[in-house]
XYZ file of C-alpha atoms in Angstrom:
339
model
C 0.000 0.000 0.000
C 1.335 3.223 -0.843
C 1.977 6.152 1.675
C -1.607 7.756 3.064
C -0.641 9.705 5.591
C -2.214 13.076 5.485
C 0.296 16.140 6.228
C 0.110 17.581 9.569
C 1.541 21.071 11.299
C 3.262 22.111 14.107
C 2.658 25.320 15.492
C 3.441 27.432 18.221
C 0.850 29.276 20.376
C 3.602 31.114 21.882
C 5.377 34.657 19.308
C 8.501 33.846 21.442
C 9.601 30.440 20.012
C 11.432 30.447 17.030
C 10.638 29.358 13.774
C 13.463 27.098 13.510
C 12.358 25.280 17.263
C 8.688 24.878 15.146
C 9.895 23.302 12.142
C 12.511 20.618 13.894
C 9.318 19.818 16.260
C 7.044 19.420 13.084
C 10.221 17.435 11.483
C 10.359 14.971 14.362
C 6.473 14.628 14.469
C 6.221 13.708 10.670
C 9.057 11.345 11.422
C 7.551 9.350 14.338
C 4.361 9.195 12.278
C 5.973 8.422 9.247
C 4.226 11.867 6.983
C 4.906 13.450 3.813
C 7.984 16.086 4.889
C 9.815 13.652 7.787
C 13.585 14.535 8.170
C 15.991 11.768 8.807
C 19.009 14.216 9.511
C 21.260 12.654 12.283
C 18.300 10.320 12.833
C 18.399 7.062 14.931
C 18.158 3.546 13.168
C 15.256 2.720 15.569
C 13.176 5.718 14.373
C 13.926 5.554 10.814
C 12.717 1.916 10.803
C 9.948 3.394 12.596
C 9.164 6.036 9.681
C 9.508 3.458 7.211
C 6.119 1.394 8.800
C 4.216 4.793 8.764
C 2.498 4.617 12.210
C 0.124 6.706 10.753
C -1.275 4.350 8.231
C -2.438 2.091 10.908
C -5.647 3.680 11.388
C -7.933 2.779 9.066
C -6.521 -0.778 9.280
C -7.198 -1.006 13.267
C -11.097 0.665 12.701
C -11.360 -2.096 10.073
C -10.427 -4.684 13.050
C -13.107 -2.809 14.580
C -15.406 -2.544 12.654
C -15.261 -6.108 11.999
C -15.920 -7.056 15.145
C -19.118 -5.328 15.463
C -20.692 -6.832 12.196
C -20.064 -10.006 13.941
C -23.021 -9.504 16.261
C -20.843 -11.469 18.949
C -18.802 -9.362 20.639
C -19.558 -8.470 24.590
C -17.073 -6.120 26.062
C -14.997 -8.745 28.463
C -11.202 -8.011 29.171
C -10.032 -11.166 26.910
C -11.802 -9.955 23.836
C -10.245 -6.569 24.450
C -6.787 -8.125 24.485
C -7.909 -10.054 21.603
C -8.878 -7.125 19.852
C -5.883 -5.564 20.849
C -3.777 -8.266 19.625
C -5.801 -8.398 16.177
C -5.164 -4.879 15.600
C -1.358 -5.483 16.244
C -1.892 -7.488 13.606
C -3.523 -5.475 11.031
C -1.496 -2.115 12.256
C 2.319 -2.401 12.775
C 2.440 -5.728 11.152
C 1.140 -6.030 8.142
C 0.292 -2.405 7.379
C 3.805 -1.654 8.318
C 5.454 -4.656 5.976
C 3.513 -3.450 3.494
C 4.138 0.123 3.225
C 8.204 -0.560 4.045
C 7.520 -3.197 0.809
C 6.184 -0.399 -0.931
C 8.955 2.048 -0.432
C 11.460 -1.022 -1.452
C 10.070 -1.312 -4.867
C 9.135 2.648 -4.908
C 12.788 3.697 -4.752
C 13.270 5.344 -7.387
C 9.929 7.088 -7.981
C 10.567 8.458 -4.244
C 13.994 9.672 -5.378
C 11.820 12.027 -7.664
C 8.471 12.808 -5.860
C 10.043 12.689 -2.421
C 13.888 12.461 -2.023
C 13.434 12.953 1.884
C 12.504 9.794 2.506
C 14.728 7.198 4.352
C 15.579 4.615 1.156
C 16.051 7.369 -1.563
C 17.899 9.560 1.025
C 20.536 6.425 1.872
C 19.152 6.802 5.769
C 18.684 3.053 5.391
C 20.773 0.640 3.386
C 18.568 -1.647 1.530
C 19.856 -5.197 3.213
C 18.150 -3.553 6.793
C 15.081 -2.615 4.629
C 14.840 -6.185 3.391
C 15.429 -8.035 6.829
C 12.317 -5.670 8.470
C 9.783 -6.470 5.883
C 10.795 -10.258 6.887
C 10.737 -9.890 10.073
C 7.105 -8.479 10.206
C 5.519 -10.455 7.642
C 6.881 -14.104 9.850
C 5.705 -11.884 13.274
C 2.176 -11.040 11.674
C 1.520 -14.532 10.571
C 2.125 -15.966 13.831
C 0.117 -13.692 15.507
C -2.620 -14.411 12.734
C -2.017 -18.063 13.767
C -2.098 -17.873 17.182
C -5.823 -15.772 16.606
C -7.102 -18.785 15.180
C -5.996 -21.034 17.852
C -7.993 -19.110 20.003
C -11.035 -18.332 17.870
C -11.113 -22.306 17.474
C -11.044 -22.031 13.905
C -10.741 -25.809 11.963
C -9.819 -23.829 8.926
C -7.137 -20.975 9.438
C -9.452 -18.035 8.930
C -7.179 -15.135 9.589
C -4.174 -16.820 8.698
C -4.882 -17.178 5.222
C -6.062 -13.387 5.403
C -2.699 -12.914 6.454
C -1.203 -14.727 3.789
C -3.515 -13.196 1.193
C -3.624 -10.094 1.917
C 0.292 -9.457 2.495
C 0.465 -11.499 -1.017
C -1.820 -8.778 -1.965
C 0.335 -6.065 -1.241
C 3.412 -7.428 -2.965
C 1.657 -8.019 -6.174
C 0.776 -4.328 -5.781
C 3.995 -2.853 -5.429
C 6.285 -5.303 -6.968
C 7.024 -6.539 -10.534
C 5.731 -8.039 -13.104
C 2.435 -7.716 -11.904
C 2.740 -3.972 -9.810
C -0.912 -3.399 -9.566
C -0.447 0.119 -8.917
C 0.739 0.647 -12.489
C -2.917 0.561 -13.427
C -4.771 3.219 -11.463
C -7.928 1.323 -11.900
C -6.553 -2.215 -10.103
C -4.326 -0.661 -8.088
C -6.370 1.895 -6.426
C -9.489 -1.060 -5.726
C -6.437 -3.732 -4.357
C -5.670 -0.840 -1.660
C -9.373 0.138 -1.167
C -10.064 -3.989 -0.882
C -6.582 -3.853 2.078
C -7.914 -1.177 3.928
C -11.769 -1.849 3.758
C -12.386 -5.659 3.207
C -9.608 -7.230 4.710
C -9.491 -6.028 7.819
C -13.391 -6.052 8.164
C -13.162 -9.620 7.158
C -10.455 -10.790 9.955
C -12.418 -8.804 12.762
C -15.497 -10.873 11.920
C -14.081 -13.933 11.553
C -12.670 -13.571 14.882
C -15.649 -12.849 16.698
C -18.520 -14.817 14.133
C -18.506 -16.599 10.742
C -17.113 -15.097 7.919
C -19.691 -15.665 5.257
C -20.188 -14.445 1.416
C -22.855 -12.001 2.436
C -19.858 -9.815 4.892
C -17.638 -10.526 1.984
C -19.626 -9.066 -0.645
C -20.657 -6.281 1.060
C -17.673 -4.970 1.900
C -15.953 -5.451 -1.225
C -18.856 -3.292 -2.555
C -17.454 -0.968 0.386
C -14.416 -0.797 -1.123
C -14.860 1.026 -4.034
C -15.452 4.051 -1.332
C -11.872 2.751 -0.350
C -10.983 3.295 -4.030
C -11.891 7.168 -4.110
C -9.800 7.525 -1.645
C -6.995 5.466 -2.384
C -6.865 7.929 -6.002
C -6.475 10.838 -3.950
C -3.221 9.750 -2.676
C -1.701 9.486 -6.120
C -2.263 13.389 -6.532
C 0.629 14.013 -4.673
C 3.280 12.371 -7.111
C 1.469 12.876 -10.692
C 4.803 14.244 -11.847
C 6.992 11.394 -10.555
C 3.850 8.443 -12.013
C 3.982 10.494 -15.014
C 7.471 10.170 -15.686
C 7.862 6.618 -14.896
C 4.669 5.650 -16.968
C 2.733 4.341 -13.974
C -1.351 5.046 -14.723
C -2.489 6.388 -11.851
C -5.967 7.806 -13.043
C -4.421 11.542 -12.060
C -2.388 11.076 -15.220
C -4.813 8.499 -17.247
C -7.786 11.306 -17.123
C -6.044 14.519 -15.912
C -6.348 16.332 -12.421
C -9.659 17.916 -12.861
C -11.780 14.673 -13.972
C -9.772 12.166 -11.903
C -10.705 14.331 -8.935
C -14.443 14.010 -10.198
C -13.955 10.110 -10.326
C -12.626 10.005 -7.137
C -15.844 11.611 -5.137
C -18.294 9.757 -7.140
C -16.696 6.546 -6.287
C -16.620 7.921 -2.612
C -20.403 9.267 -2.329
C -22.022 6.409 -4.500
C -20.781 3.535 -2.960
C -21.909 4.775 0.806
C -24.871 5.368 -0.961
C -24.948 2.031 -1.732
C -24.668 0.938 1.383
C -27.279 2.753 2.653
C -29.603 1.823 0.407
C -29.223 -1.661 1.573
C -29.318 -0.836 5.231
C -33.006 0.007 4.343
C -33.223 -3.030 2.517
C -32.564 -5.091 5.522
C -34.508 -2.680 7.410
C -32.035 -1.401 9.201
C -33.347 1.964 8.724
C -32.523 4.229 11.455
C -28.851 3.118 10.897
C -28.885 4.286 7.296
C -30.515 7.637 8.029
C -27.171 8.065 10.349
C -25.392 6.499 6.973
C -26.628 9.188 5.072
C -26.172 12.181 7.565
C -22.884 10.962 7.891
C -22.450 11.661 3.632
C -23.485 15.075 3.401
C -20.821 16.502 5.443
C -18.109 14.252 3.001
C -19.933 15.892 -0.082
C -19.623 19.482 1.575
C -15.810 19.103 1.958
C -15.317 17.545 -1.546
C -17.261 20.936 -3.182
C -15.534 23.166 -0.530
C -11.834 21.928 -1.211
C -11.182 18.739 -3.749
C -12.989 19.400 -6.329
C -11.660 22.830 -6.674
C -8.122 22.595 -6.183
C -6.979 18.282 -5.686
C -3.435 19.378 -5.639
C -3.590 22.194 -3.314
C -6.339 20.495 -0.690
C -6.066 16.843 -0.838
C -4.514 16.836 2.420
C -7.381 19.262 3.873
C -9.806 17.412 2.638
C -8.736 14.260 4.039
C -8.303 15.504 7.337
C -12.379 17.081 6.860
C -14.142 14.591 5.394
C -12.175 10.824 6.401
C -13.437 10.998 10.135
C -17.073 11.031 8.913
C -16.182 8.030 6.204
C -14.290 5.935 8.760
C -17.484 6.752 11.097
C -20.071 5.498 8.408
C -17.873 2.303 8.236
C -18.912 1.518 11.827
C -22.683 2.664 11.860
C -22.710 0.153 8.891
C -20.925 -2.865 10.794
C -23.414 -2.370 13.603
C -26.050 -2.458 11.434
C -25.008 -5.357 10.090
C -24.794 -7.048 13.409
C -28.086 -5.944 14.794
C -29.468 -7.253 11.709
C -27.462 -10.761 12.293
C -29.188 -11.029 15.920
């Protein structure tokens, strides 16, 4: 998966600190987080390796865990299923997330040494032998702990290990070649939407309930939301994609309509969803659903849609929480209606 960390600032509330004490604060932060703008100068190995998993991807991943969970219909807050939880979001969130997006800097090397020369491969913070050893280390350490969720969920069938498996095989078919999904915007941009949408959603369930086609289908139709916003990442390095002949849909269809693409793929899709809730009558959950839109839709007419380049950061930071919020009124809904 490729870097979604929004861009943050650092201020001071105080006209007697120093710009220069603001930016290396801001620096650090963007570091620890692993953001768009992290320095590396005179860095520790510890917190470069750190910057590399992008701490700040692990979000959506985690609320997917969570989400997840509540479709199940099963799960009663006891102290074990919070440490379950807690371990199932290790999973999902410095695991995997983070082997996948130091995979995707690996085999992004030399597009970063264009779009963003800063970062800890391109810069040589890192040699690539380290690099290599990490992603190794945390795809073995997520599979065990995938493994050792299914021992406890009682599974006959490995469930969430062969999530695990699948899903990091997802992300190195993504980023790596021949294949390098994310040389077609279209494929590329669903395969993250699927990683940070489905796939978590689906190992949260099955650790609570039963995983069946129903949860599956649903939330692969969620995805395409995921999509939308996986194109809006690939706004931020149109020049680099352009010049290396990847097809990210910001250079298939051009800023303005890719931008357009992107919040109709966003709006329709929750739509969707919503839609459904009523079929299910689940109806008072997709009235929230929908309330939970029109704020999204505000932002996108307010900053995307008139400047992507300028505001995709904004916009993210606006409109996600109420996105990542609809993601959970859904799941509940879909566990109330499993009772």
């Amino acid at each position: 998966m490729p870097d979604s960390s929004p861009e943050i600032e650092v201020t001071s509330s105080s006209p007697d600190v120093p710009d220069s004490v603001v930016d290396d604060r801001s620096a650090k932060a963007r570091q620890l987080l692993g953001m768009k703008g992290a320095d590396v100068k005179g860095s520790s190995i510890a917190k470069i390796r750190l910057q590399l998993m992008k701490p700040i991807t692990w979000i959506p991943l985690m609320w997917g865990i969570i989400c997840g969970a509540a479709s199940s219909g099963n799960y009663t807050w006891t102290l074990e299923n919070v440490l379950i939880s807690a371990a199932c979001m290790l999973l999902a969130g410095p695991l995997l997330t983070g082997y996948t997006q130091i995979l995707n800097d690996y085999y992004d090397r030399d597009i970063d040494a264009i779009n963003e020369p800063y970062r800890p491969i391109p810069s040589g913070a890192i040699s690539l032998p380290q690099v290599v050893v990490q992603i190794w280390v945390l795809l073995f350490a997520g599979i065990g702990v995938a493994y050792a969720l299914d021992r406890w969920a009682g599974h006959e069938f490995p469930t969430i290990t062969a999530l695990a498996i699948g899903g990091s095989f997802l992300s190195y078919i993504y980023s790596a070649p021949p294949l390098k999904l994310k040389q077609n915007g279209w494929a590329g941009s669903f395969a993250l939407g699927a990683s940070y949408i489905a796939i978590p959603w689906w190992t949260g369930h099955a650790l609570f309930g039963e995983l069946d086609i129903t949860i599956m289908l649903l939330t692969l139709f969620y995805s395409f939301s995921g999509l939308g916003i996986a194109i809006i990442n690939d706004f931020k390095s149109v020049e680099g994609d352009r010049q290396l002949g990847l097809k990210s849909l910001p250079v298939m269809f051009g800023v303005t309509n890719a931008a357009r693409i992107c919040v109709a793929m966003i709006d329709l899709f929750q739509v969707g969803i919503a839609a459904y809730l009523i079929s299910i009558h689940q109806n008072l959950y997709a009235v929230i659903l929908i309330l939970l839109i029109i704020p999204q839709i505000t932002f996108q007419d307010m900053y995307f849609l008139r400047d992507p380049l300028k505001n995709d950061v904004k916009y993210q930071a606006s409109a996600q929480p109420f996105l990542v919020l609809g993601m959970l009124v859904a799941a509940l809904a879909f566990g109330h209606a499993a009772l």
